[in-house]
mmCIF file of C-alpha atoms in Angstrom:
data_model
loop_
_atom_site.group_PDB
_atom_site.id
_atom_site.type_symbol
_atom_site.label_atom_id
_atom_site.label_comp_id
_atom_site.label_asym_id
_atom_site.label_seq_id
_atom_site.Cartn_x
_atom_site.Cartn_y
_atom_site.Cartn_z
ATOM 1 C CA MET Z 1 103.345 99.615 112.140
ATOM 2 C CA MET Z 2 100.580 97.897 108.982
ATOM 3 C CA ILE Z 3 98.201 100.861 108.683
ATOM 4 C CA PRO Z 4 96.229 98.648 109.211
ATOM 5 C CA ASP Z 5 96.319 95.702 111.650
ATOM 6 C CA LYS Z 6 94.923 92.234 110.636
ATOM 7 C CA LYS Z 7 92.258 92.735 112.975
ATOM 8 C CA GLY Z 8 91.081 96.196 110.304
ATOM 9 C CA HIS Z 9 92.509 99.165 113.434
ATOM 10 C CA PHE Z 10 93.574 101.876 112.495
ATOM 11 C CA GLY Z 11 95.299 101.892 115.645
ATOM 12 C CA ALA Z 12 92.551 102.848 118.179
ATOM 13 C CA PHE Z 13 89.823 103.255 115.910
ATOM 14 C CA GLY Z 14 88.681 100.089 113.380
ATOM 15 C CA GLY Z 15 88.221 97.173 114.165
ATOM 16 C CA LYS Z 16 85.272 95.079 113.626
ATOM 17 C CA TYR Z 17 82.435 94.806 115.935
ATOM 18 C CA VAL Z 18 79.173 92.139 114.360
ATOM 19 C CA PRO Z 19 76.396 89.721 114.985
ATOM 20 C CA GLU Z 20 77.916 86.664 115.310
ATOM 21 C CA THR Z 21 75.758 85.809 112.620
ATOM 22 C CA LEU Z 22 77.818 88.424 110.588
ATOM 23 C CA MET Z 23 81.294 87.138 111.409
ATOM 24 C CA ALA Z 24 81.550 84.602 109.438
ATOM 25 C CA LEU Z 25 80.801 86.574 106.586
ATOM 26 C CA ILE Z 26 82.777 88.897 106.814
ATOM 27 C CA GLU Z 27 85.588 87.238 107.735
ATOM 28 C CA GLU Z 28 84.806 85.585 104.001
ATOM 29 C CA LEU Z 29 84.402 88.670 102.205
ATOM 30 C CA GLU Z 30 88.373 90.183 103.717
ATOM 31 C CA GLY Z 31 89.864 87.120 102.882
ATOM 32 C CA VAL Z 32 88.229 87.519 99.014
ATOM 33 C CA PHE Z 33 89.068 90.985 98.631
ATOM 34 C CA TYR Z 34 92.497 90.946 100.417
ATOM 35 C CA SER Z 35 93.178 87.833 96.948
ATOM 36 C CA LEU Z 36 91.290 90.784 94.680
ATOM 37 C CA ARG Z 37 93.639 93.146 95.825
ATOM 38 C CA SER Z 38 96.182 90.987 93.723
ATOM 39 C CA ASP Z 39 94.743 89.734 91.067
ATOM 40 C CA LYS Z 40 95.469 91.426 88.637
ATOM 41 C CA VAL Z 41 91.893 89.848 85.698
ATOM 42 C CA PHE Z 42 90.249 91.997 88.873
ATOM 43 C CA GLN Z 43 92.087 94.866 88.765
ATOM 44 C CA LYS Z 44 92.220 94.950 84.631
ATOM 45 C CA GLU Z 45 87.930 94.503 85.400
ATOM 46 C CA PHE Z 46 88.219 96.761 87.020
ATOM 47 C CA ARG Z 47 90.004 99.491 85.336
ATOM 48 C CA SER Z 48 87.554 99.118 83.025
ATOM 49 C CA LEU Z 49 85.025 99.681 84.292
ATOM 50 C CA LEU Z 50 86.344 103.530 86.022
ATOM 51 C CA CYS Z 51 87.587 104.581 82.526
ATOM 52 C CA GLU Z 52 84.883 103.237 79.857
ATOM 53 C CA TYR Z 53 81.939 103.246 81.435
ATOM 54 C CA ALA Z 54 82.395 105.703 84.561
ATOM 55 C CA GLY Z 55 84.519 108.231 82.174
ATOM 56 C CA ARG Z 56 88.035 108.163 84.231
ATOM 57 C CA PRO Z 57 90.346 110.217 84.699
ATOM 58 C CA THR Z 58 88.940 112.978 85.654
ATOM 59 C CA ASN Z 59 89.931 116.212 85.349
ATOM 60 C CA LEU Z 60 92.120 118.533 87.287
ATOM 61 C CA TYR Z 61 90.892 121.748 86.200
ATOM 62 C CA TYR Z 62 92.772 125.355 87.353
ATOM 63 C CA ALA Z 63 89.470 127.291 88.555
ATOM 64 C CA GLU Z 64 91.311 130.790 87.267
ATOM 65 C CA ARG Z 65 88.711 133.505 88.567
ATOM 66 C CA LEU Z 66 88.094 132.122 91.372
ATOM 67 C CA SER Z 67 91.548 131.928 92.485
ATOM 68 C CA GLU Z 68 91.894 135.401 90.895
ATOM 69 C CA GLN Z 69 89.185 136.266 93.854
ATOM 70 C CA LEU Z 70 90.653 134.636 96.455
ATOM 71 C CA LYS Z 71 93.921 135.944 95.973
ATOM 72 C CA THR Z 72 96.075 133.512 97.860
ATOM 73 C CA LEU Z 73 95.626 130.877 96.807
ATOM 74 C CA LYS Z 74 95.461 128.635 93.460
ATOM 75 C CA VAL Z 75 93.019 125.695 93.429
ATOM 76 C CA TYR Z 76 92.322 123.094 91.524
ATOM 77 C CA LEU Z 77 89.533 121.562 91.637
ATOM 78 C CA LYS Z 78 89.174 117.753 91.256
ATOM 79 C CA ARG Z 79 86.395 117.505 89.320
ATOM 80 C CA GLU Z 80 84.764 113.737 90.228
ATOM 81 C CA ASP Z 81 81.361 115.050 89.609
ATOM 82 C CA LEU Z 82 81.996 115.261 85.930
ATOM 83 C CA LEU Z 83 82.011 110.669 86.524
ATOM 84 C CA HIS Z 84 78.888 109.047 85.100
ATOM 85 C CA THR Z 85 76.357 109.434 88.206
ATOM 86 C CA GLY Z 86 77.490 112.857 88.765
ATOM 87 C CA ALA Z 87 79.459 112.017 91.375
ATOM 88 C CA HIS Z 88 82.816 109.439 93.229
ATOM 89 C CA LYS Z 89 80.478 107.513 94.295
ATOM 90 C CA ILE Z 90 80.278 105.469 91.553
ATOM 91 C CA ASN Z 91 83.977 104.469 91.940
ATOM 92 C CA ASN Z 92 83.250 102.101 94.906
ATOM 93 C CA THR Z 93 80.085 100.836 93.251
ATOM 94 C CA LEU Z 94 81.596 99.300 90.716
ATOM 95 C CA GLY Z 95 84.012 97.707 92.529
ATOM 96 C CA GLN Z 96 82.059 96.080 94.940
ATOM 97 C CA VAL Z 97 79.720 94.809 92.842
ATOM 98 C CA LEU Z 98 82.633 93.045 91.437
ATOM 99 C CA VAL Z 99 83.625 91.134 94.519
ATOM 100 C CA ALA Z 100 79.317 90.418 95.160
ATOM 101 C CA LYS Z 101 79.863 88.911 91.973
ATOM 102 C CA LYS Z 102 82.623 87.204 93.127
ATOM 103 C CA MET Z 103 81.595 85.629 95.708
ATOM 104 C CA GLY Z 104 78.375 84.491 94.182
ATOM 105 C CA LYS Z 105 75.288 86.868 95.970
ATOM 106 C CA SER Z 106 72.361 87.124 94.250
ATOM 107 C CA ARG Z 107 70.627 90.215 95.754
ATOM 108 C CA ILE Z 108 72.796 93.908 96.629
ATOM 109 C CA ILE Z 109 71.592 96.380 99.987
ATOM 110 C CA ALA Z 110 72.688 99.788 99.951
ATOM 111 C CA GLU Z 111 71.540 102.277 102.914
ATOM 112 C CA THR Z 112 72.313 106.218 101.185
ATOM 113 C CA GLY Z 113 72.022 109.689 102.732
ATOM 114 C CA ALA Z 114 72.606 112.015 99.504
ATOM 115 C CA GLY Z 115 71.335 109.826 97.342
ATOM 116 C CA GLN Z 116 74.185 109.910 95.136
ATOM 117 C CA HIS Z 117 75.511 106.515 96.611
ATOM 118 C CA GLY Z 118 72.101 104.722 96.346
ATOM 119 C CA VAL Z 119 72.502 106.061 92.630
ATOM 120 C CA ALA Z 120 75.263 104.544 91.937
ATOM 121 C CA THR Z 121 74.672 101.596 93.344
ATOM 122 C CA ALA Z 122 71.835 101.667 91.549
ATOM 123 C CA THR Z 123 73.723 101.994 88.157
ATOM 124 C CA ALA Z 124 75.613 99.548 88.928
ATOM 125 C CA CYS Z 125 73.482 96.847 89.658
ATOM 126 C CA ALA Z 126 72.158 97.522 87.006
ATOM 127 C CA LEU Z 127 75.017 97.122 84.568
ATOM 128 C CA MET Z 128 75.249 94.219 86.413
ATOM 129 C CA GLY Z 129 72.031 92.203 86.529
ATOM 130 C CA PHE Z 130 71.726 92.492 90.385
ATOM 131 C CA PRO Z 131 68.367 93.137 91.823
ATOM 132 C CA CYS Z 132 69.033 96.315 94.601
ATOM 133 C CA HIS Z 133 67.663 97.374 97.009
ATOM 134 C CA ILE Z 134 67.904 101.153 98.903
ATOM 135 C CA TYR Z 135 67.258 102.113 102.383
ATOM 136 C CA MET Z 136 67.183 105.339 102.221
ATOM 137 C CA GLY Z 137 65.618 108.070 105.914
ATOM 138 C CA GLU Z 138 62.296 109.711 104.927
ATOM 139 C CA GLU Z 139 63.895 112.656 105.433
ATOM 140 C CA ASP Z 140 66.090 112.115 102.995
ATOM 141 C CA VAL Z 141 63.799 110.814 100.439
ATOM 142 C CA ARG Z 142 61.510 114.481 100.743
ATOM 143 C CA ARG Z 143 64.581 116.389 100.187
ATOM 144 C CA GLN Z 144 66.095 114.737 97.895
ATOM 145 C CA SER Z 145 63.195 113.470 95.754
ATOM 146 C CA LEU Z 146 65.055 113.663 92.082
ATOM 147 C CA ASN Z 147 67.733 110.760 93.732
ATOM 148 C CA VAL Z 148 64.863 108.273 94.589
ATOM 149 C CA TYR Z 149 63.360 108.472 91.398
ATOM 150 C CA ARG Z 150 67.040 108.230 89.498
ATOM 151 C CA MET Z 151 67.032 105.265 92.101
ATOM 152 C CA LYS Z 152 64.254 104.142 90.136
ATOM 153 C CA LEU Z 153 64.096 104.809 87.353
ATOM 154 C CA LEU Z 154 67.873 102.113 87.128
ATOM 155 C CA GLY Z 155 64.951 99.583 88.384
ATOM 156 C CA ALA Z 156 66.698 99.749 92.096
ATOM 157 C CA LYS Z 157 63.589 99.115 95.313
ATOM 158 C CA VAL Z 158 63.453 102.470 97.352
ATOM 159 C CA ILE Z 159 62.846 101.042 101.151
ATOM 160 C CA PRO Z 160 61.718 104.957 103.321
ATOM 161 C CA VAL Z 161 63.224 104.085 106.915
ATOM 162 C CA LYS Z 162 60.849 106.396 109.826
ATOM 163 C CA GLY Z 163 62.044 105.837 112.482
ATOM 164 C CA GLY Z 164 65.323 107.629 114.346
ATOM 165 C CA SER Z 165 66.207 110.785 112.676
ATOM 166 C CA ARG Z 166 64.601 109.276 109.278
ATOM 167 C CA THR Z 167 68.813 110.035 107.868
ATOM 168 C CA LEU Z 168 71.141 108.486 107.184
ATOM 169 C CA LYS Z 169 72.272 106.367 110.471
ATOM 170 C CA ASP Z 170 69.190 104.488 110.466
ATOM 171 C CA ALA Z 171 68.848 104.116 106.514
ATOM 172 C CA MET Z 172 71.780 102.479 107.656
ATOM 173 C CA ASN Z 173 70.924 100.623 111.319
ATOM 174 C CA GLU Z 174 67.629 99.274 108.521
ATOM 175 C CA ALA Z 175 70.280 98.190 106.253
ATOM 176 C CA ILE Z 176 71.910 96.197 108.640
ATOM 177 C CA ARG Z 177 69.520 94.375 109.479
ATOM 178 C CA ASP Z 178 68.070 93.583 105.375
ATOM 179 C CA TRP Z 179 71.845 91.950 106.258
ATOM 180 C CA VAL Z 180 71.946 90.043 109.033
ATOM 181 C CA THR Z 181 68.587 88.647 108.130
ATOM 182 C CA ASN Z 182 69.608 87.864 104.431
ATOM 183 C CA VAL Z 183 73.461 87.009 104.926
ATOM 184 C CA LYS Z 184 73.231 85.023 102.491
ATOM 185 C CA THR Z 185 72.553 85.726 99.215
ATOM 186 C CA THR Z 186 73.173 89.090 100.408
ATOM 187 C CA PHE Z 187 75.941 91.940 100.208
ATOM 188 C CA TYR Z 188 75.717 95.311 101.756
ATOM 189 C CA ILE Z 189 77.933 97.751 99.318
ATOM 190 C CA ILE Z 190 78.944 100.602 102.055
ATOM 191 C CA GLY Z 191 79.362 103.605 100.956
ATOM 192 C CA SER Z 192 81.271 105.105 102.173
ATOM 193 C CA VAL Z 193 85.092 104.471 104.928
ATOM 194 C CA ALA Z 194 82.996 102.509 107.554
ATOM 195 C CA GLY Z 195 81.909 99.935 108.592
ATOM 196 C CA PRO Z 196 83.418 96.571 109.730
ATOM 197 C CA HIS Z 197 86.412 96.390 108.463
ATOM 198 C CA PRO Z 198 87.161 94.920 105.858
ATOM 199 C CA TYR Z 199 85.049 97.713 103.884
ATOM 200 C CA PRO Z 200 86.938 101.318 105.411
ATOM 201 C CA VAL Z 201 89.613 99.534 103.361
ATOM 202 C CA MET Z 202 87.717 98.340 100.510
ATOM 203 C CA VAL Z 203 86.213 101.608 100.392
ATOM 204 C CA ARG Z 204 89.460 103.766 100.874
ATOM 205 C CA ASP Z 205 90.829 101.347 98.248
ATOM 206 C CA PHE Z 206 88.374 102.049 95.399
ATOM 207 C CA GLN Z 207 88.494 105.508 96.254
ATOM 208 C CA ALA Z 208 91.748 106.393 96.068
ATOM 209 C CA VAL Z 209 91.602 106.324 92.483
ATOM 210 C CA ILE Z 210 91.689 110.354 92.872
ATOM 211 C CA GLY Z 211 94.376 110.937 94.857
ATOM 212 C CA ARG Z 212 96.285 108.821 91.927
ATOM 213 C CA GLU Z 213 95.589 110.804 89.839
ATOM 214 C CA ALA Z 214 95.642 114.066 91.198
ATOM 215 C CA ARG Z 215 98.778 113.444 92.506
ATOM 216 C CA ARG Z 216 99.600 112.712 88.420
ATOM 217 C CA GLN Z 217 98.417 115.750 86.902
ATOM 218 C CA PHE Z 218 99.136 117.805 89.325
ATOM 219 C CA ILE Z 219 103.013 117.413 88.852
ATOM 220 C CA LYS Z 220 102.184 117.155 85.584
ATOM 221 C CA GLN Z 221 100.974 120.887 85.666
ATOM 222 C CA GLU Z 222 102.518 122.888 88.420
ATOM 223 C CA LYS Z 223 105.925 120.216 88.860
ATOM 224 C CA LYS Z 224 105.494 119.834 92.225
ATOM 225 C CA LEU Z 225 103.365 118.827 94.712
ATOM 226 C CA PRO Z 226 100.198 120.387 96.002
ATOM 227 C CA ASP Z 227 100.580 122.731 99.238
ATOM 228 C CA ILE Z 228 97.186 121.611 100.459
ATOM 229 C CA LEU Z 229 94.233 119.340 99.977
ATOM 230 C CA LEU Z 230 91.129 120.136 100.967
ATOM 231 C CA ALA Z 231 87.820 117.813 101.033
ATOM 232 C CA CYS Z 232 84.401 117.915 102.917
ATOM 233 C CA VAL Z 233 84.042 114.653 105.162
ATOM 234 C CA GLY Z 234 80.457 113.143 106.179
ATOM 235 C CA GLY Z 235 81.705 108.978 106.171
ATOM 236 C CA GLY Z 236 84.591 110.457 104.754
ATOM 237 C CA SER Z 237 85.519 108.693 101.627
ATOM 238 C CA ASN Z 238 85.798 111.252 98.879
ATOM 239 C CA ALA Z 239 88.266 112.752 101.208
ATOM 240 C CA MET Z 240 90.322 109.691 101.737
ATOM 241 C CA GLY Z 241 90.035 109.047 97.835
ATOM 242 C CA LEU Z 242 91.863 112.771 97.537
ATOM 243 C CA PHE Z 243 94.509 111.525 101.127
ATOM 244 C CA HIS Z 244 95.525 108.482 100.525
ATOM 245 C CA ALA Z 245 97.944 109.028 98.071
ATOM 246 C CA PHE Z 246 99.414 111.630 99.907
ATOM 247 C CA PHE Z 247 100.052 109.933 102.633
ATOM 248 C CA LYS Z 248 103.700 109.910 103.054
ATOM 249 C CA ASP Z 249 104.123 113.260 101.636
ATOM 250 C CA THR Z 250 104.132 114.486 104.737
ATOM 251 C CA LYS Z 251 104.983 118.775 104.032
ATOM 252 C CA VAL Z 252 101.391 118.539 102.021
ATOM 253 C CA LYS Z 253 98.732 119.696 104.171
ATOM 254 C CA MET Z 254 95.776 117.613 104.636
ATOM 255 C CA ILE Z 255 92.273 119.896 105.570
ATOM 256 C CA GLY Z 256 88.859 117.517 105.850
ATOM 257 C CA VAL Z 257 86.042 119.787 106.852
ATOM 258 C CA GLU Z 258 83.032 118.078 108.502
ATOM 259 C CA ALA Z 259 79.240 120.521 109.022
ATOM 260 C CA ALA Z 260 78.664 122.891 112.063
ATOM 261 C CA GLY Z 261 75.025 123.080 111.130
ATOM 262 C CA HIS Z 262 74.023 125.539 112.468
ATOM 263 C CA GLY Z 263 77.270 125.919 115.081
ATOM 264 C CA LEU Z 264 78.918 123.739 117.030
ATOM 265 C CA ASN Z 265 77.665 124.516 119.909
ATOM 266 C CA SER Z 266 74.116 125.011 119.179
ATOM 267 C CA GLY Z 267 74.070 120.719 119.687
ATOM 268 C CA HIS Z 268 72.662 119.966 115.640
ATOM 269 C CA HIS Z 269 75.981 119.543 113.406
ATOM 270 C CA SER Z 270 77.738 116.846 111.814
ATOM 271 C CA ALA Z 271 81.733 116.842 113.096
ATOM 272 C CA PRO Z 272 82.320 114.084 115.398
ATOM 273 C CA LEU Z 273 85.955 114.290 115.104
ATOM 274 C CA ALA Z 274 85.309 118.726 116.496
ATOM 275 C CA LYS Z 275 82.848 117.983 119.411
ATOM 276 C CA GLY Z 276 82.308 114.160 119.395
ATOM 277 C CA LYS Z 277 83.965 111.519 121.875
ATOM 278 C CA THR Z 278 85.288 107.835 120.515
ATOM 279 C CA GLY Z 279 82.982 105.132 120.822
ATOM 280 C CA ILE Z 280 80.750 101.544 118.563
ATOM 281 C CA LEU Z 281 78.869 102.154 115.327
ATOM 282 C CA HIS Z 282 77.911 99.928 113.075
ATOM 283 C CA GLY Z 283 80.713 97.727 113.077
ATOM 284 C CA SER Z 284 83.541 99.881 114.021
ATOM 285 C CA LYS Z 285 85.014 102.366 116.719
ATOM 286 C CA SER Z 286 85.911 105.681 115.789
ATOM 287 C CA ASP Z 287 84.374 108.735 116.951
ATOM 288 C CA LEU Z 288 80.685 110.151 116.751
ATOM 289 C CA LEU Z 289 78.345 112.058 118.311
ATOM 290 C CA GLN Z 290 76.907 110.482 121.506
ATOM 291 C CA THR Z 291 75.463 111.491 125.342
ATOM 292 C CA ARG Z 292 77.514 110.390 128.289
ATOM 293 C CA ASP Z 293 76.225 106.667 128.832
ATOM 294 C CA GLY Z 294 77.084 106.479 124.944
ATOM 295 C CA GLN Z 295 73.871 107.065 123.446
ATOM 296 C CA ILE Z 296 74.067 108.206 119.611
ATOM 297 C CA LYS Z 297 72.901 112.019 119.042
ATOM 298 C CA ILE Z 298 71.429 113.318 116.132
ATOM 299 C CA ALA Z 299 72.849 114.525 114.223
ATOM 300 C CA HIS Z 300 72.109 117.370 111.953
ATOM 301 C CA SER Z 301 73.865 118.656 107.805
ATOM 302 C CA ILE Z 302 71.688 120.987 104.988
ATOM 303 C CA ALA Z 303 73.730 118.545 103.288
ATOM 304 C CA ALA Z 304 72.258 115.281 103.352
ATOM 305 C CA GLY Z 305 75.480 113.582 102.949
ATOM 306 C CA LEU Z 306 77.046 114.806 105.569
ATOM 307 C CA ASP Z 307 73.913 113.864 107.939
ATOM 308 C CA TYR Z 308 75.473 111.286 109.656
ATOM 309 C CA PRO Z 309 77.003 110.977 114.035
ATOM 310 C CA GLY Z 310 80.034 109.052 112.684
ATOM 311 C CA VAL Z 311 83.193 109.813 110.996
ATOM 312 C CA GLY Z 312 85.571 106.578 108.835
ATOM 313 C CA PRO Z 313 87.630 105.113 111.742
ATOM 314 C CA GLU Z 314 90.946 106.400 109.440
ATOM 315 C CA HIS Z 315 90.176 109.535 109.521
ATOM 316 C CA ALA Z 316 89.539 109.332 113.585
ATOM 317 C CA TYR Z 317 93.408 107.443 113.269
ATOM 318 C CA TYR Z 318 94.387 110.424 111.107
ATOM 319 C CA LYS Z 319 93.455 113.663 113.340
ATOM 320 C CA SER Z 320 94.475 111.225 116.834
ATOM 321 C CA ILE Z 321 98.617 111.608 114.928
ATOM 322 C CA GLY Z 322 98.347 115.034 113.643
ATOM 323 C CA ARG Z 323 98.513 113.925 109.642
ATOM 324 C CA ALA Z 324 95.856 116.111 108.938
ATOM 325 C CA GLN Z 325 93.324 118.814 110.067
ATOM 326 C CA TYR Z 326 89.955 118.610 110.538
ATOM 327 C CA VAL Z 327 87.457 121.880 110.139
ATOM 328 C CA SER Z 328 83.708 122.718 110.001
ATOM 329 C CA VAL Z 329 81.536 124.872 108.131
ATOM 330 C CA SER Z 330 77.886 125.755 108.605
ATOM 331 C CA ASP Z 331 75.062 125.826 106.446
ATOM 332 C CA LYS Z 332 74.927 128.967 105.807
ATOM 333 C CA GLN Z 333 79.108 128.766 105.356
ATOM 334 C CA ALA Z 334 78.091 126.357 102.900
ATOM 335 C CA ILE Z 335 75.316 128.011 100.864
ATOM 336 C CA LYS Z 336 77.746 130.846 99.856
ATOM 337 C CA GLY Z 337 80.510 128.515 98.931
ATOM 338 C CA LEU Z 338 78.273 126.986 96.616
ATOM 339 C CA LYS Z 339 76.559 130.176 95.146
ATOM 340 C CA PHE Z 340 80.221 131.127 94.802
ATOM 341 C CA LEU Z 341 81.445 128.533 93.166
ATOM 342 C CA SER Z 342 78.193 128.610 90.359
ATOM 343 C CA GLU Z 343 78.673 132.559 89.751
ATOM 344 C CA ILE Z 344 82.336 132.345 89.257
ATOM 345 C CA GLU Z 345 82.958 129.235 86.867
ATOM 346 C CA GLY Z 346 79.520 127.634 86.821
ATOM 347 C CA ILE Z 347 80.316 124.359 87.873
ATOM 348 C CA ILE Z 348 76.823 124.065 90.291
ATOM 349 C CA PRO Z 349 77.925 121.771 93.306
ATOM 350 C CA ALA Z 350 76.753 119.287 95.727
ATOM 351 C CA MET Z 351 75.900 120.575 99.211
ATOM 352 C CA GLU Z 352 78.380 118.174 100.507
ATOM 353 C CA THR Z 353 80.636 119.600 98.068
ATOM 354 C CA SER Z 354 79.871 122.985 99.096
ATOM 355 C CA HIS Z 355 81.724 122.740 102.806
ATOM 356 C CA ALA Z 356 85.002 122.898 101.049
ATOM 357 C CA LEU Z 357 84.193 125.712 99.801
ATOM 358 C CA GLY Z 358 82.778 127.174 102.056
ATOM 359 C CA TYR Z 359 86.162 126.621 103.654
ATOM 360 C CA LEU Z 360 88.684 128.420 101.164
ATOM 361 C CA GLU Z 361 87.467 132.138 102.504
ATOM 362 C CA LYS Z 362 88.681 131.112 105.408
ATOM 363 C CA LEU Z 363 91.620 129.694 104.265
ATOM 364 C CA ALA Z 364 93.028 132.428 102.742
ATOM 365 C CA LYS Z 365 93.250 134.275 104.603
ATOM 366 C CA GLU Z 366 95.429 132.028 107.236
ATOM 367 C CA VAL Z 367 98.551 130.942 104.234
ATOM 368 C CA LYS Z 368 100.741 134.311 104.239
ATOM 369 C CA ARG Z 369 101.895 132.974 101.128
ATOM 370 C CA LYS Z 370 100.425 131.914 97.202
ATOM 371 C CA SER Z 371 99.659 128.054 98.310
ATOM 372 C CA THR Z 372 98.221 125.243 95.966
ATOM 373 C CA VAL Z 373 95.010 123.794 97.120
ATOM 374 C CA ILE Z 374 93.685 120.406 95.795
ATOM 375 C CA LEU Z 375 89.957 120.149 96.599
ATOM 376 C CA CYS Z 376 88.115 117.481 95.379
ATOM 377 C CA LEU Z 377 85.011 118.834 94.379
ATOM 378 C CA SER Z 378 82.846 115.258 95.514
ATOM 379 C CA GLY Z 379 79.450 115.555 93.201
ATOM 380 C CA ARG Z 380 77.040 117.274 90.454
ATOM 381 C CA GLY Z 381 74.065 119.862 92.991
ATOM 382 C CA ASP Z 382 71.591 119.297 90.494
ATOM 383 C CA LYS Z 383 69.986 117.021 93.044
ATOM 384 C CA ASP Z 384 70.393 119.476 95.820
ATOM 385 C CA VAL Z 385 68.616 123.107 93.028
ATOM 386 C CA ASN Z 386 64.536 122.634 94.786
ATOM 387 C CA GLU Z 387 66.368 122.299 98.518
ATOM 388 C CA ILE Z 388 68.252 125.331 97.767
ATOM 389 C CA LYS Z 389 65.424 126.890 95.990
ATOM 390 C CA GLU Z 390 63.432 126.824 99.112
ATOM 391 C CA ILE Z 391 65.518 128.375 101.881
ATOM 392 C CA LEU Z 392 66.515 131.005 99.475
#
């Protein structure tokens, strides 16, 4: 079976559920994207930007002191935090702005939670001469003030969203409203493996460089494949970027870490794979946090980039077929993970990444022998320092 199928379905998940005003554009985007997949000139330009501008390949770093502390785990960190703008998001935004250029669009919009996707979008737009509007929940504007200033410095207009929970879901809602209104001139850069087809495939393809590099680098260093892959999951682009290259390597265990917030039974979390049910949000079918009558619940996470009530449809598919395991880590455990890496390895991780780090201690107790793990260090923590300072 082809995954996804021609209609963009990953098994029971995915698809394109959009207003009529967007359907023609979505189908045009699908055609352009699939043609560019095999366009050697486009792919060469994209690879050149990743290497010469963004700073790829990123290091696969053996965290020796971290591994000594954990005893049963040999931990390698895929250092996406070393990329230009400080996170994996730049891989996707450079690719999508190139697609927008090929489609003849004159304006870019995006949503952002932690601000890393917003900064990466603003960066790519500045590089290629596009006006840029970023929608961001008012609560995220407050807790990610550094990234807000970075976006403005790069020439983007940041539009605070005051409705709903004032976080990522609401920012995405407003971006889609803008897109529907300005469909002829505007290209919407979605930041994760979510949204209507072809976005989950397109974002995955642009992020898949993470896993391809990590696979080659690990084999070169260890002469074998890793035992475990580990990454945080909100929408899920960094995790899918790492997982995709290993999908057929069935002996490699994949673990995605959701945000448990104040606890899975508290009602204040962002763990749709653990506690959600299938529904439709932002143009695709996936696992969502929703009430019995289908109303979307307010998600919670200390990490603005994980504060989302849904997840990319390919992750829901991976869970449904048992190819990946999804666990959750609380706010407190994530803070512990952030402090652990900072103090042991001298690397301050993003609060989102800290959820994956927060799971290492439990994972170390579960494995029966010395196991090798690649952890996607998806972003650096500069943006979170003020918020963590207040919390601690």
